[in-house]
Structures are given as structure tokens and as C-alpha cells.
CSV table of C-alpha atoms and ligand atoms in Angstrom, one decimal:
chain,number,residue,atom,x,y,z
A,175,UNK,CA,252.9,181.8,54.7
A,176,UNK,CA,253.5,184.8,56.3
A,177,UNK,CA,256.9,185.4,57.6
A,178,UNK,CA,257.9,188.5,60.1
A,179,UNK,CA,261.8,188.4,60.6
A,180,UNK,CA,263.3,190.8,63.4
A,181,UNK,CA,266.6,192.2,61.7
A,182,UNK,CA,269.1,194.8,62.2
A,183,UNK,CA,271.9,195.9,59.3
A,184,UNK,CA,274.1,193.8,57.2
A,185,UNK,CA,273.3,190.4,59.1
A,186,UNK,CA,269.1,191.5,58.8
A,187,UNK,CA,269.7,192.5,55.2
A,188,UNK,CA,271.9,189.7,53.5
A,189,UNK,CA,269.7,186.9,56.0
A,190,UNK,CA,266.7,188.5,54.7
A,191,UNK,CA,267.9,187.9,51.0
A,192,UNK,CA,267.4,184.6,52.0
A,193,UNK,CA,263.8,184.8,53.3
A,194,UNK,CA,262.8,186.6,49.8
A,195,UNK,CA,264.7,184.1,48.0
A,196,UNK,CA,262.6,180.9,49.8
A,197,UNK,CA,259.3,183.4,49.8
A,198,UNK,CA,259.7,183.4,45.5
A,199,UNK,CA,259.3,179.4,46.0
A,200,UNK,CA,256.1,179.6,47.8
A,201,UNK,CA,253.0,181.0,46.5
A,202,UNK,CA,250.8,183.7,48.6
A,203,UNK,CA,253.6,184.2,50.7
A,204,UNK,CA,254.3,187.7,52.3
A,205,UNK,CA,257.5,188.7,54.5
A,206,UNK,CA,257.6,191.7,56.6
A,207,UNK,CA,261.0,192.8,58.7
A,208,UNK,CA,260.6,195.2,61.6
A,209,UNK,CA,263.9,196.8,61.4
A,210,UNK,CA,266.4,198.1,64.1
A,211,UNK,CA,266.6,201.9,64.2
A,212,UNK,CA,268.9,202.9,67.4
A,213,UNK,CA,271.7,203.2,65.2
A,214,UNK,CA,269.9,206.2,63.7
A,215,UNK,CA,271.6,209.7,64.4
A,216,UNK,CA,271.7,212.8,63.1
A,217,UNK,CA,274.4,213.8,61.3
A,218,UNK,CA,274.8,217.6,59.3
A,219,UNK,CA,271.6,218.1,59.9
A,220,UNK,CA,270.7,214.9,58.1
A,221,UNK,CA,268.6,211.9,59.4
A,222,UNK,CA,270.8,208.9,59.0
A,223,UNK,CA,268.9,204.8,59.7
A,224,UNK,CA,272.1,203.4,58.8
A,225,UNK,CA,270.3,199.5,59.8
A,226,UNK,CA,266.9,200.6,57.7
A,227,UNK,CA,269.5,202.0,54.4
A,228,UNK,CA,271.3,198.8,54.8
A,229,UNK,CA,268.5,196.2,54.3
A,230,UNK,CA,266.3,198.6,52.0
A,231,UNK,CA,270.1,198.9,49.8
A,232,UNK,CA,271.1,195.1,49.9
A,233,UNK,CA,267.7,193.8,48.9
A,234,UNK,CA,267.6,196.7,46.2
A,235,UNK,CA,270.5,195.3,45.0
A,236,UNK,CA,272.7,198.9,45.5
A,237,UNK,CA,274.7,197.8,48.6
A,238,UNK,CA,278.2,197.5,48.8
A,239,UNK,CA,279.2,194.4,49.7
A,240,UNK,CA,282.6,195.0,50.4
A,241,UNK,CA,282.4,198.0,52.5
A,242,UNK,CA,279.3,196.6,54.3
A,243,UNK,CA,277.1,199.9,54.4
A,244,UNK,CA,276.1,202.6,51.8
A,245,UNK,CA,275.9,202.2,47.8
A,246,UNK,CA,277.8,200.7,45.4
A,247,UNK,CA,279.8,203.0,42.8
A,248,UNK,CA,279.5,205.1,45.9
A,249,UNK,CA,281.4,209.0,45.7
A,250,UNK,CA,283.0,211.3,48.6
A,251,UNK,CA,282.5,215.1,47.2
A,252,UNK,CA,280.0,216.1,49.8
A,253,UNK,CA,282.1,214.6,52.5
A,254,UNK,CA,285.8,216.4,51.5
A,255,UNK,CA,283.9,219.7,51.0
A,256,UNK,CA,282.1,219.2,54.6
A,257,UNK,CA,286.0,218.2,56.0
A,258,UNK,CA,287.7,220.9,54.2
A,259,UNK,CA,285.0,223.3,56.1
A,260,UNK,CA,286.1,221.4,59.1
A,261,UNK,CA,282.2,220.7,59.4
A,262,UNK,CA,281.7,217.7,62.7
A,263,UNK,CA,281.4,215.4,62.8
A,264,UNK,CA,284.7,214.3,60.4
A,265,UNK,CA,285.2,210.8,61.5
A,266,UNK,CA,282.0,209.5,59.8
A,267,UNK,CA,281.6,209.8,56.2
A,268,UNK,CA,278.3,210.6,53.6
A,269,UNK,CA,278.4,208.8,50.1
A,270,UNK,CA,276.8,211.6,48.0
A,271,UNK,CA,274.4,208.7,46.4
A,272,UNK,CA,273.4,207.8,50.2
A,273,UNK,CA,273.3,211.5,51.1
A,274,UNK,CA,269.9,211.9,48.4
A,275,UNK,CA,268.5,209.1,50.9
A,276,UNK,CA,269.0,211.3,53.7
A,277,UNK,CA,267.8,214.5,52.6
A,278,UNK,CA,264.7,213.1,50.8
A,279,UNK,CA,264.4,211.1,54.5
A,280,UNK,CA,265.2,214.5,56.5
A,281,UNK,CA,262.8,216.6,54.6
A,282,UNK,CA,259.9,214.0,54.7
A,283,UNK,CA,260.6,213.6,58.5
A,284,UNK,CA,260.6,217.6,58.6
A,285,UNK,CA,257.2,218.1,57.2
A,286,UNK,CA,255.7,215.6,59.3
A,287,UNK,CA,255.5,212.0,58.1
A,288,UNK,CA,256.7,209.1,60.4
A,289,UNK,CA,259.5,207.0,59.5
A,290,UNK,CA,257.4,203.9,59.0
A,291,UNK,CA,255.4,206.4,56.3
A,292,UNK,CA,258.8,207.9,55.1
A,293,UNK,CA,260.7,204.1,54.7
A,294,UNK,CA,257.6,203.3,52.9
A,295,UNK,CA,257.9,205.5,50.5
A,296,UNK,CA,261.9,205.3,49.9
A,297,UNK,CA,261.2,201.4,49.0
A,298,UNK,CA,258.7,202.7,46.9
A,299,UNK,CA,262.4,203.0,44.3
A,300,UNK,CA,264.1,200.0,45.5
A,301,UNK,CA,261.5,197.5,45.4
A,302,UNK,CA,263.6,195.1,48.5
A,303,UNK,CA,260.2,192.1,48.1
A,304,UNK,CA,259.9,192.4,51.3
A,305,UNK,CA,257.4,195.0,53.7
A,306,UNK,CA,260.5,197.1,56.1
A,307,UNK,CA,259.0,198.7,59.0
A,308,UNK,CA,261.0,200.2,61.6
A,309,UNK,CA,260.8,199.2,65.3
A,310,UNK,CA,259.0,202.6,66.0
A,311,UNK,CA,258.5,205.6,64.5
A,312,UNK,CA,259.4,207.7,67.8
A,313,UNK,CA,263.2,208.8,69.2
A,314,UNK,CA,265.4,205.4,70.2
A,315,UNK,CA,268.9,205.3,70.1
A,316,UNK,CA,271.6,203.6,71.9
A,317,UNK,CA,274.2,205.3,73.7
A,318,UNK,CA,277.0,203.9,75.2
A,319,UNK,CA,278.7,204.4,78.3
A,320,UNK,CA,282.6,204.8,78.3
A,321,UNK,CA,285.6,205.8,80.0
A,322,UNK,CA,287.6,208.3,77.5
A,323,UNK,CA,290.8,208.7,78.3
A,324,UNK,CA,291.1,212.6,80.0
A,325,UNK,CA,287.4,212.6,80.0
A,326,UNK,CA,285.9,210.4,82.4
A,327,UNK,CA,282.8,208.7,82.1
A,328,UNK,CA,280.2,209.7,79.5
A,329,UNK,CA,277.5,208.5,77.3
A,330,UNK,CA,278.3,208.7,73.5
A,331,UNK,CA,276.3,207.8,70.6
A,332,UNK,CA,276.7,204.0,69.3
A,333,UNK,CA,277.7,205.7,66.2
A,334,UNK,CA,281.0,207.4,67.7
A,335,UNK,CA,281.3,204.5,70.2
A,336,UNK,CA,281.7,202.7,66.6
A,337,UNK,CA,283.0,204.4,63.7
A,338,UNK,CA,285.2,207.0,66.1
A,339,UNK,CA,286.4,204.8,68.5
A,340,UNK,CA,285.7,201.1,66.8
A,341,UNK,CA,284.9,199.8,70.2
A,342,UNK,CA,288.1,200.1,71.8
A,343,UNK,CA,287.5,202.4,74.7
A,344,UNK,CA,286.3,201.0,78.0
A,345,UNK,CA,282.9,200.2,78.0
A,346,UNK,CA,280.4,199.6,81.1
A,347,UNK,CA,276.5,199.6,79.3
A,348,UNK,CA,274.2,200.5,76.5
A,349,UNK,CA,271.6,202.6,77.0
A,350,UNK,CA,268.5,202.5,74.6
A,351,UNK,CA,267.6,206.3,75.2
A,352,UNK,CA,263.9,207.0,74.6
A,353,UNK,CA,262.7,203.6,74.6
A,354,UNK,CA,260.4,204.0,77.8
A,355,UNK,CA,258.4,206.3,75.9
A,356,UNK,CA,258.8,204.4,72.4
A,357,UNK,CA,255.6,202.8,70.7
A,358,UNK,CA,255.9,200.1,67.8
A,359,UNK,CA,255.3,201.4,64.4
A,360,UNK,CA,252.3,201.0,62.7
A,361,UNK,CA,252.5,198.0,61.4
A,362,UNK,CA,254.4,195.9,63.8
A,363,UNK,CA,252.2,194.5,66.5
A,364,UNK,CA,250.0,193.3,63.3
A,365,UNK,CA,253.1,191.3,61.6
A,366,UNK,CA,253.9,189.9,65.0
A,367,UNK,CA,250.5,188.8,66.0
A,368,UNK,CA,249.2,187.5,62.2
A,369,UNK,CA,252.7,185.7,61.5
A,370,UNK,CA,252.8,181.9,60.7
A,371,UNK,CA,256.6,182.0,61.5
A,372,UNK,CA,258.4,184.8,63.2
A,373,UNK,CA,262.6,184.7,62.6
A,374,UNK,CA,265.1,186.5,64.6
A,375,UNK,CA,268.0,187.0,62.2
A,376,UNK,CA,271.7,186.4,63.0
A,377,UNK,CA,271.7,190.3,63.8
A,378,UNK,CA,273.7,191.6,67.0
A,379,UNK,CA,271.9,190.4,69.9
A,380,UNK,CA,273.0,193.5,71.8
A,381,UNK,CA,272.7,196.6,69.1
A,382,UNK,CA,270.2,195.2,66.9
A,383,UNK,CA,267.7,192.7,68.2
A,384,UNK,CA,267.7,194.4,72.1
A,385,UNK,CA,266.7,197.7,71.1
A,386,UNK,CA,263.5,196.4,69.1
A,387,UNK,CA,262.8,194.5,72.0
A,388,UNK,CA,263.2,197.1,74.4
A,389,UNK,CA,259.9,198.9,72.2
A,390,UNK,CA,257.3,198.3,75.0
A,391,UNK,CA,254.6,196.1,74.0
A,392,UNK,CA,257.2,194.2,71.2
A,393,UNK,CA,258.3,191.5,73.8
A,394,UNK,CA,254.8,191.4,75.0
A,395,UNK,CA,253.5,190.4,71.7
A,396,UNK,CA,256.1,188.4,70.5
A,397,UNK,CA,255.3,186.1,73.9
A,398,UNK,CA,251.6,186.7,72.9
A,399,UNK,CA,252.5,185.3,69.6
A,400,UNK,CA,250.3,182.1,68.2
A,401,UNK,CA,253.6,181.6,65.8
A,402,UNK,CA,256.6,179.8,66.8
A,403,UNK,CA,259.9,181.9,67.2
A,404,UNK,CA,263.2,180.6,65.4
A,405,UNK,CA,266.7,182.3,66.2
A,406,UNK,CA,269.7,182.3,63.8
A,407,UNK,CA,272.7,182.2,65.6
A,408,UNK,CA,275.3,185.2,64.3
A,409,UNK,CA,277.8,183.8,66.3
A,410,UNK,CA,280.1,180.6,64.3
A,411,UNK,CA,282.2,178.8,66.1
A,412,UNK,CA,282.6,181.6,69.0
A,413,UNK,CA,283.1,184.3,66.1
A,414,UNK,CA,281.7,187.3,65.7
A,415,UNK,CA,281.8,186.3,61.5
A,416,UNK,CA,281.9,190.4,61.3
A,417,UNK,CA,281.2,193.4,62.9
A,418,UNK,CA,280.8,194.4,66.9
A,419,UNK,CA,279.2,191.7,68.6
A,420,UNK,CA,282.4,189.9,70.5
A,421,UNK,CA,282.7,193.4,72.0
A,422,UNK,CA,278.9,194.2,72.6
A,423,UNK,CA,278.7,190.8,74.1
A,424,UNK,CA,281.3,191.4,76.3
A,425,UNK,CA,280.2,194.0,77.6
A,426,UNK,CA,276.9,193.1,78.4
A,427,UNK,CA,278.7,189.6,80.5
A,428,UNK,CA,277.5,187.2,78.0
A,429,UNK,CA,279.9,184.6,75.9
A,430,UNK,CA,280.6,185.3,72.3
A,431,UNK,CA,279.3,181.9,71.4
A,432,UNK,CA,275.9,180.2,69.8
A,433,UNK,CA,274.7,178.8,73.9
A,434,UNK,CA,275.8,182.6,74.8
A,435,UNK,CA,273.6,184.2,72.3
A,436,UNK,CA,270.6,181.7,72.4
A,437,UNK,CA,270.6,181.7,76.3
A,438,UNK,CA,270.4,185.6,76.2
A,439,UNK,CA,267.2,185.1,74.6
A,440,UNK,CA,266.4,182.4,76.3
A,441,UNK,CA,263.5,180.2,76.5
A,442,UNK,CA,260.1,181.2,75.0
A,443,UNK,CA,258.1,178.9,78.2
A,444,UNK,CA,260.7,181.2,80.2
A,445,UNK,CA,259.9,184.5,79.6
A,446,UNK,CA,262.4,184.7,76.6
A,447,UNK,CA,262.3,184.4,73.2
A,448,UNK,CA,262.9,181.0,71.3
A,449,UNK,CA,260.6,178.5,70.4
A,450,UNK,CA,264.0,177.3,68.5
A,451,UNK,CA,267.6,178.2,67.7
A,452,UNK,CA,269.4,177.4,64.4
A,453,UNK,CA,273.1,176.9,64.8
A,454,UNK,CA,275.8,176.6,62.7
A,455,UNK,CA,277.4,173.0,62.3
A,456,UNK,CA,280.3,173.6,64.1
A,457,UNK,CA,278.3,174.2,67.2
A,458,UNK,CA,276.3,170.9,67.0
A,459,UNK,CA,275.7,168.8,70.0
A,460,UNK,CA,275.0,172.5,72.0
A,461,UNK,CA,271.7,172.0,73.8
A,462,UNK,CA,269.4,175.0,75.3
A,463,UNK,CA,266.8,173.7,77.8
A,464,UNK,CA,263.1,174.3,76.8
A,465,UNK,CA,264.3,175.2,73.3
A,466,UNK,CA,264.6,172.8,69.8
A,467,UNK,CA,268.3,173.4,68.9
A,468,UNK,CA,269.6,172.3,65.2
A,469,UNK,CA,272.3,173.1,63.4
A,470,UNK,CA,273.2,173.5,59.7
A,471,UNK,CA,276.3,175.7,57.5
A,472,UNK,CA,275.1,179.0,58.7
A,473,UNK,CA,277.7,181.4,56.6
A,474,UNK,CA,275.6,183.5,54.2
A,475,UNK,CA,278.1,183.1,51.2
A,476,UNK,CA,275.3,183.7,48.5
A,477,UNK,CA,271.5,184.2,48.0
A,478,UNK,CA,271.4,180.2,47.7
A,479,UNK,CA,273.6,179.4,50.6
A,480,UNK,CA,271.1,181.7,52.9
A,481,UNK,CA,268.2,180.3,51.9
A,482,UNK,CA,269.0,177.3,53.0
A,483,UNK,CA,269.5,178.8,56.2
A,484,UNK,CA,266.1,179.7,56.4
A,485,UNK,CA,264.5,176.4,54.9
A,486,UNK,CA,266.2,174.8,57.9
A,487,UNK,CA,265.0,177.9,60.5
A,488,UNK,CA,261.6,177.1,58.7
A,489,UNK,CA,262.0,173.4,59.3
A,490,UNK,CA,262.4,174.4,63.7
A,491,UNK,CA,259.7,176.2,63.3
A,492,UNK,CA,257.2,173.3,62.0
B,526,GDP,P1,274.7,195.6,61.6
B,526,GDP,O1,273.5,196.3,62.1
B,526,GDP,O2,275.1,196.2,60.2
B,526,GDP,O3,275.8,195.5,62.5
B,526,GDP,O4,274.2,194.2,61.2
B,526,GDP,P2,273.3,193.1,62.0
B,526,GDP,O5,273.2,193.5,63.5
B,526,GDP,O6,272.1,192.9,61.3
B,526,GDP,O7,274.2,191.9,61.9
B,526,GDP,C1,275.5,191.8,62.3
B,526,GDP,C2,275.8,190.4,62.8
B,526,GDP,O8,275.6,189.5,61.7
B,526,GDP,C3,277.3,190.2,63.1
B,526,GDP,O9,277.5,190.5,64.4
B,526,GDP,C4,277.4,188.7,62.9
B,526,GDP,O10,277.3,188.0,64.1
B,526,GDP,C5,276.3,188.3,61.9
B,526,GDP,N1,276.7,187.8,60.6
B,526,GDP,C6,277.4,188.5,59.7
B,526,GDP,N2,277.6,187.6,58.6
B,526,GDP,C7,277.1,186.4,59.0
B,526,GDP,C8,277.0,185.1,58.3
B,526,GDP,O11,277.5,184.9,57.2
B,526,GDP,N3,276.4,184.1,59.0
B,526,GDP,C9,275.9,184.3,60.3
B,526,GDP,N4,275.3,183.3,60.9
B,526,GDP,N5,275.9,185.5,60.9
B,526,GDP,C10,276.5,186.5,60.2
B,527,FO1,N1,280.6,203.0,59.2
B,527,FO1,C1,281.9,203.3,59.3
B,527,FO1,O1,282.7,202.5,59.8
B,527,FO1,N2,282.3,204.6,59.0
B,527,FO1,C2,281.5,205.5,58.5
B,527,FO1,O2,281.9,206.6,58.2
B,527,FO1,C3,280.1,205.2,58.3
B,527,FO1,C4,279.2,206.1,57.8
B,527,FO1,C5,277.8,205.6,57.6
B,527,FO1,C6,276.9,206.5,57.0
B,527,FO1,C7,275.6,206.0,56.7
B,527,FO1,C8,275.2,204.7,57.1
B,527,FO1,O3,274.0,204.3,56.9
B,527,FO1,C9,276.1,203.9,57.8
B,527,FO1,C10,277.4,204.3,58.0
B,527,FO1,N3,278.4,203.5,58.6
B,527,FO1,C11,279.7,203.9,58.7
B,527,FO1,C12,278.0,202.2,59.1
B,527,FO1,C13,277.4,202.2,60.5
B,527,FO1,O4,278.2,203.0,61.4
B,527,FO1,C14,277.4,200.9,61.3
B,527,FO1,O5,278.1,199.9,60.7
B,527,FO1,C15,276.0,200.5,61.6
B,527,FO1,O6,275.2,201.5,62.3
B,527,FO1,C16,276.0,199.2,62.4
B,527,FO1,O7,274.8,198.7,62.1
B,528,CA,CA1,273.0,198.0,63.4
């Protein structure tokens, strides 16, 4: 069976554990994730795909769990010499393991290879099981308009709307700058259009799962699709679980809930997305005209507990 799962960071990565987990229980099965990269900024000069580092790290089995980005065993040098030079930006900090990632990234990007070509070849140590290709290979990141306080409107980077200001400045829109002009990796229209089952994992709607989408020709083909479409819902219980999502959502004038989320994709026969959305128990009974709603415990405690998850995304899907 092939399987092509939409992801973004930490929710893509540990829901993906999942999919590789059920994937090692079937024969001639193959899954491919086409991988958020709007987060991605440089930094010191270095290219940074904080979404692509965090699946390609959990499914190497390097992440760290705890701190929810980066290695494990993870150490600072590099970032106290850079802040004792006074070196910007200082709020956002470089493991030096994760900092080989970035200049072997950086210096393959430099002499020419796509991203696609250069993420290929940074699995090539981690082995993650599973095929990672980014949404696109060309510029896309989202920036965020705010209100600073003395400074009036601007756009920032998602990055300092996130790890500068956590969120907490007034907000008005996010703006996925250079996706007009954005073209789907290699790769990705193939794993769309050849999948058996396509998943959307319980990534941030807004920051994750939007920007892919808004790579012209990726909703196209995913309504093309002769696969069905299964959702996971990130949202349990009207909680975020973890991370930015209550406050993208909000933003963007949609509930922080499972109905919120699944009618924001909406309806395949609509225009949208699902086929079918997998909620979590405490959101049974919720109903999403024109898509096959079912529930099941959707915290991803362990490797076991996720696949699960996805046996019963699988079972909307058949
Ligand atoms: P990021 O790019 O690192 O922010 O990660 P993603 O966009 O891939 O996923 C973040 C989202 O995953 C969060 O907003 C949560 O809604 C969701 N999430 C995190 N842990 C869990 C979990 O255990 N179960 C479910 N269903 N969703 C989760
Ligand atoms: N998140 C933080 O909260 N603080 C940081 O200093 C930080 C650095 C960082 C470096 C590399 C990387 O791949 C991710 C990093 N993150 C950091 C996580 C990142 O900001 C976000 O959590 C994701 O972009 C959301 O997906
Ligand atoms: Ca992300």
C-alpha cells in the first residue's frame, strides 16, 4: 500500500512514527511525507527547515523529545560564542549537533542542489523508513502580520512571530510569501496522484498543512486524487495538545476544536479536502456534512499508541 501523509514538525514527525510502525506490518508497503517548509529561514547565514529537521530527527531516532525540536544530548558552544559577539539574531538558538545539519544543508543548497535533492541526501545518515520530500524546492515562508508595540504594523518571520514573541503580539494574517511562484518538488505530484491512501497528519492546520497547500497545483491534485483523503484531528477536546495552533486558529477566525479544524478543510465533494476526519474520543458524536467522521484515543503517547491512530485513519479510508 502506498501511503502519502501531508505533515508539518513535531505533530508530522511523531504521527508519522506511526505510519512506519503500521507500514513494518504490511508487506510491499512504501510511505512518502511531503513536508512543510515555510518555517524555514535563514539564520547566521545558515539554512534552517526546522519542520523537515524535526521529522528526518524523530524518525532517526535523534530528536529530543522533551524540548520538541533539535537533537538529543544536544550542546550550546556555537550559540554563547555567536551571543557573546552579539551576533542576531539572539533570541533563537543553534544546537552545535543541529548546526552540522545546517551547514552541510547550506553548502549543498549553495552549490546548487534543490532541497528535495539535499533532504535526500541528509536521510541518506538517518535512515527515517519513510521517503521526506518537501512541499517545494523554491522560496516559501510564512510571515506574519503584527502590531508591535512602538512599531506599528509589520510583517515578521513566523520564526520571530514564535520563538521571539511566542505568539503574544497582536496578530491580523499569515502570509505564505513566494507561494504564487512556488512549484511542488519533484516528487510530490507523483505520491499524490499514485497513492492508495493519502493522510493529513494532526499538524497545524494554519502553519503546517496551509502552506503545502498553498504550492499551486498541490490542492489541485490532491482533489484530482483517485485515493481517499483521511484527516487527523490535532485538536483534543478544544486543545491545542501543544504548540501554536489555539493562536493560529484564532487568528485566522476559526474554533480551536476538531468541527473547527475539519470544517477548514472541509469537504472533499466541496472543493476541500476530506474524504474522512479521525477524531479523538472525546469529540465523538461531532458530524461534518459530506465527510465520514470517527473517533478513536488520538494522543500519540508512544510508537504503539500512534499506530493505532493510523489503523483507524486507514480503516476511514477503506
Ligand atoms: P510543528 O511544525 O513542530 O508545530 O508541528 P506540526 O505542525 O506537525 O504539529 C503540531 C500540532 O500537532 C499541534 O498543534 C497539535 O495540535 C498536534 N499534536 C501534538 N501532539 C499531538 C497528539 O499527541 N495528538 C494529536 N492528535 N495531535 C497532537
Ligand atoms: N524553537 C524555540 O522555541 N526556540 C529556538 O531557539 C528554536 C531554535 C530552532 C532551531 C532549529 C530548528 O529546526 C528549530 C528551532 N526551534 C526553536 C523550533 C521552531 O521554532 C518551531 O517550533 C517550528 O518552526 C514550528 O514548527
Ligand atoms: Ca512547523
Amino acid at each position: 500500500m502506498r501511503i502519502t501523509v501531508l505533515a508539518g514538525g513535531i505533530g508530522g514527525a511523531r504521527f508519522l512514527e506511526g505510519v512506519r510502525a503500521h507500514a513494518r506490518t504490511r508487506p510491499e508497503s512504501d510511505v512518502t511525507a511531503v513536508v512543510n517548509v515555510a518555517d524555514d529561514t535563514r539564520m547566521h547565514g545558515l539554512r534552517i527547515s526546522p519542520d523537515l529537521d524535526s521529522v528526518m530527527y524523530t524518525l532517526g531516532g535523534a530528536h529530543d523529545a522533551e524540548r520538541g525540536w533539535g537533537q538529543a544530548g544536544e550542546t550550546w558552544t556555537v550559540s554563547g560564542e555567536l551571543r557573546a559577539y552579539g551576533a542576531e539574531p539572539t533570541w533563537f538558538g543553534l544546537g552545535d549537533k543541529d548546526i552540522a545539519t545546517h551547514l552541510v544543508r547550506t553548502t549543498m543548497l549553495d552549490a546548487g542542489y534543490p532541497l528535495s535533492q539535499v533532504t535526500e541526501a541528509l536521510c541518506a545518515r538517518w535512515n527515517p523508513g519513510v521517503r521526506l520530500i518537501p512541499a517545494t524546492d523554491d522560496r516559501l515562508e510564512t510571515h506574519v502580520v503584527v502590531d508591535l508595540p512602538g512599531e506599528g504594523r509589520r510583517a515578521i518571520h513566523f520564526q520571530e512571530w514564535w520563538v521571539k514573541h511566542r505568539g503574544n503580539v497582536p496578530t491580523s494574517r499569515f502570509v505564505f510569501v513566494g507561494a504564487d511562484a512556488a512549484k511542488p518538488a519533484p516528487g510530490v505530484l507523483d505520491a499524490i496522484a499514485a497513492a492508495d491512501v493519502i493522510l493529513i497528519a494532526p499538524s497545524n492546520p494554519v502553519v503546517s498543512i496551509a502552506p503545502i497547500l498553498a504550492v499551486p497545483g498541490l490542492r489541485d491534485a490532491l482533489l484530482a486524487a483517485s485515493a481517499p483523503i483521511v484527516g487527523v484531528s490535532g485538536i483534543i477536546g478544544g486543545s491545542p495538545v501543544r504548540g501554536m495552533a489555539d493562536k493560529c486558529l484564532a487568528t485566522i477566525g476559526v474554533e480551536c476544536s476538531a468541527a473547527g479544524v475539519g470544517g477548514l478543510y472541509g469537504p472533499r465533494a466541496d472543493g476541500g479536502l476530506l474524504d474522512g476526519w479521525l477524531v479523538d474520543t472525546t469529540d465523538d458524536g461531532l458530524t461534518i456534512p459530506g465527510v465520514r467522521v470517527a473517533s478513536a484515543p488520538l494522543w500519540m503517547t508512544d510508537e504503539t499508541a500512534t499506530a493505532a491512530i493510523v489503523a483507524a485513519a486507514l480503516a476511514l479510508a477503506e
